[in-house]
Coordinates of C-alpha atoms in Angstrom, one line a residue:
M1 CA 16.4 -84.7 35.7
A2 CA 19.1 -82.8 33.8
K3 CA 16.7 -83.1 30.6
E4 CA 14.5 -81.4 32.5
K5 CA 17.1 -78.8 33.7
D6 CA 18.1 -78.0 30.3
N7 CA 14.7 -78.1 29.3
V8 CA 13.7 -75.3 32.0
V9 CA 16.9 -73.6 31.5
N10 CA 15.4 -73.3 27.3
D11 CA 11.8 -72.4 28.5
D12 CA 13.6 -69.4 30.8
E13 CA 15.5 -68.7 27.5
I14 CA 12.3 -68.8 25.4
I15 CA 10.9 -66.5 27.9
N16 CA 13.5 -64.2 28.6
E17 CA 13.3 -64.0 24.3
E18 CA 9.8 -63.3 24.4
V19 CA 10.3 -60.6 26.7
L20 CA 12.8 -59.1 25.0
N21 CA 11.3 -59.2 21.7
S22 CA 8.4 -58.1 23.2
D23 CA 10.4 -55.0 24.8
N24 CA 11.7 -54.3 21.5
I25 CA 8.3 -54.0 19.8
D26 CA 7.2 -51.6 22.4
E27 CA 10.4 -49.8 22.1
E28 CA 9.6 -49.4 18.3
E29 CA 6.0 -48.9 18.7
G30 CA 6.9 -45.9 21.5
E31 CA 9.5 -44.7 18.8
D32 CA 6.9 -44.9 16.3
V33 CA 4.4 -42.8 18.4
L34 CA 7.0 -40.2 19.2
K35 CA 7.8 -39.7 15.6
E36 CA 4.0 -39.6 15.1
D37 CA 3.6 -36.9 18.1
L38 CA 7.0 -34.8 16.3
D39 CA 5.4 -34.8 13.3
E40 CA 2.4 -34.0 14.5
T41 CA 4.1 -30.7 16.6
E42 CA 5.7 -29.4 13.5
Q43 CA 2.2 -29.2 11.2
L44 CA 0.9 -27.7 14.2
K45 CA 4.2 -25.2 14.2
N46 CA 3.8 -24.8 11.0
S47 CA 0.3 -24.5 10.6
L48 CA 0.6 -21.7 13.3
A49 CA 3.6 -20.0 11.5
I50 CA 0.8 -19.9 8.3
L51 CA -1.7 -18.6 10.2
Q52 CA 0.2 -15.9 11.9
A53 CA 1.4 -14.9 8.3
D54 CA -2.5 -14.8 6.9
F55 CA -3.1 -12.5 9.8
M56 CA -0.4 -10.1 9.5
N57 CA -1.5 -9.7 5.6
F58 CA -5.0 -9.1 6.5
K59 CA -4.1 -6.8 8.9
N60 CA -2.1 -4.8 6.3
R61 CA -4.4 -5.0 3.8
I62 CA -7.1 -3.8 6.0
E63 CA -4.7 -1.2 6.9
K64 CA -4.1 -0.3 3.2
E65 CA -7.7 -0.3 2.6
K66 CA -8.8 1.9 5.0
S67 CA -6.0 4.6 4.3
Q68 CA -6.9 4.4 0.6
S69 CA -10.9 5.0 1.7
I70 CA -9.7 8.1 3.4
A71 CA -7.4 9.3 0.9
L72 CA -10.5 8.8 -2.3
A73 CA -12.8 10.5 0.3
N74 CA -10.7 13.7 0.5
E75 CA -10.3 13.2 -3.6
G76 CA -13.5 13.9 -3.5
L77 CA -13.8 16.9 -1.5
I78 CA -10.8 18.6 -2.8
L79 CA -12.3 18.0 -6.2
K80 CA -14.9 19.9 -4.9
L81 CA -13.0 22.9 -3.6
L82 CA -10.6 23.3 -6.3
P83 CA -13.5 25.3 -8.7
I84 CA -13.7 27.7 -5.8
L85 CA -9.8 28.3 -5.5
D86 CA -9.7 28.6 -9.3
D87 CA -12.4 31.7 -8.7
L88 CA -11.0 33.2 -6.1
E89 CA -7.2 33.3 -7.6
R90 CA -8.9 34.5 -10.8
G91 CA -10.8 37.3 -9.0
Y92 CA -7.1 38.2 -7.1
E93 CA -5.4 38.4 -10.8
H94 CA -8.0 40.7 -11.9
K95 CA -7.8 43.3 -8.9
Q96 CA -8.0 46.8 -10.0
E97 CA -5.9 48.3 -7.3
S98 CA -4.2 46.7 -4.1
N99 CA -5.8 47.6 -0.5
E100 CA -6.6 45.7 2.4
F101 CA -9.5 43.8 1.0
T102 CA -7.3 42.3 -1.8
E103 CA -4.7 41.9 0.6
G104 CA -7.2 39.8 2.9
I105 CA -8.4 37.7 -0.6
K106 CA -4.5 36.7 -1.1
I107 CA -4.5 35.6 2.9
I108 CA -7.6 33.6 2.2
I109 CA -6.3 32.1 -0.8
D110 CA -2.7 31.2 1.0
N111 CA -4.3 29.8 3.6
F112 CA -6.6 27.5 1.5
K113 CA -3.6 26.3 -0.5
E114 CA -1.9 25.5 2.4
V115 CA -4.7 23.8 4.1
L116 CA -5.2 21.6 0.8
S117 CA -1.6 21.5 0.6
R118 CA -1.3 19.4 4.2
E119 CA -3.9 17.1 2.6
G120 CA -1.6 16.4 0.4
L121 CA -2.5 18.5 -2.9
E122 CA 0.4 19.4 -5.0
E123 CA 0.2 22.1 -8.3
I124 CA 1.4 20.4 -11.2
K125 CA 3.8 22.9 -12.9
S126 CA 3.0 23.6 -16.6
N127 CA 4.2 27.3 -18.1
N128 CA 7.4 26.5 -20.1
M129 CA 7.5 23.0 -19.2
P130 CA 7.8 20.3 -21.4
F131 CA 4.0 18.8 -22.4
D132 CA 3.1 15.4 -21.0
H133 CA 0.5 14.0 -21.3
N134 CA 0.2 12.2 -18.3
L135 CA 0.0 15.6 -16.2
H136 CA -1.6 17.9 -18.9
Q137 CA -4.2 18.4 -21.4
A138 CA -3.3 20.1 -24.4
I139 CA -6.5 22.0 -25.2
L140 CA -4.8 24.4 -28.2
M141 CA -1.7 23.9 -30.3
E142 CA 0.3 26.5 -32.0
P143 CA 3.0 27.4 -34.1
S144 CA 5.3 29.5 -32.1
D145 CA 9.1 30.8 -33.1
E146 CA 9.6 32.0 -29.0
Y147 CA 9.0 28.3 -27.4
D148 CA 10.3 24.8 -28.4
S149 CA 8.2 22.4 -30.2
G150 CA 6.3 20.2 -27.5
T151 CA 6.7 23.1 -24.9
I152 CA 3.5 24.5 -23.1
M153 CA 3.1 28.2 -24.1
E154 CA -0.3 29.3 -21.9
T155 CA -1.8 27.3 -18.8
F156 CA -6.0 27.6 -18.8
Q157 CA -6.4 25.7 -15.6
K158 CA -4.1 24.9 -12.7
G159 CA -3.6 21.2 -12.5
Y160 CA -3.0 19.0 -9.4
K161 CA -1.8 15.8 -7.8
L162 CA -3.3 14.4 -4.5
N163 CA -0.6 12.0 -3.1
N164 CA 0.6 12.0 -6.6
K165 CA -2.0 10.9 -8.2
V166 CA -3.2 13.4 -10.8
I167 CA -7.2 14.3 -9.9
R168 CA -7.1 17.1 -12.2
P169 CA -4.7 17.7 -15.5
S170 CA -3.6 20.9 -16.4
M171 CA -5.3 22.3 -19.4
V172 CA -2.6 24.4 -21.8
K173 CA -1.6 25.5 -25.1
V174 CA 1.5 23.9 -26.2
S175 CA 3.9 25.0 -29.2
E176 CA 4.2 22.9 -32.0

């Protein structure tokens, strides 16, 4: 009987060991599942962050394209209006006398320039300036004792920049 008690105790110990081992297995499996859930959560967070960044980049790109489209539309219209401004200025420069009519033309020219300026148009300075092939187009080159070499002597047609982009270079005469 004593042996039987020992066997029973041994059987109980074996059962307890199996329970403990099975608990350890469940804990290990639980830790693995928890690690997998954490990994999956991190992956989802990373994916969400990437999607948010992609969306912000997309939104910024669309806004930039929209503003460029508006600027390009304005550029085409302004290029069509510049010859009218040139004609008005030439007419005003060749006036015979100053009277109410010519002063009215001057007011129209000033208003026209102001509206174009608000849209980002800027006149390129040229007379007595050093020649810059990015801003000016040399029509004539002429030797001069009065001007340094490479200096603009005369402007035949004004040049303009729209939002810092040259849309029409100045046509000029340059000293050699």
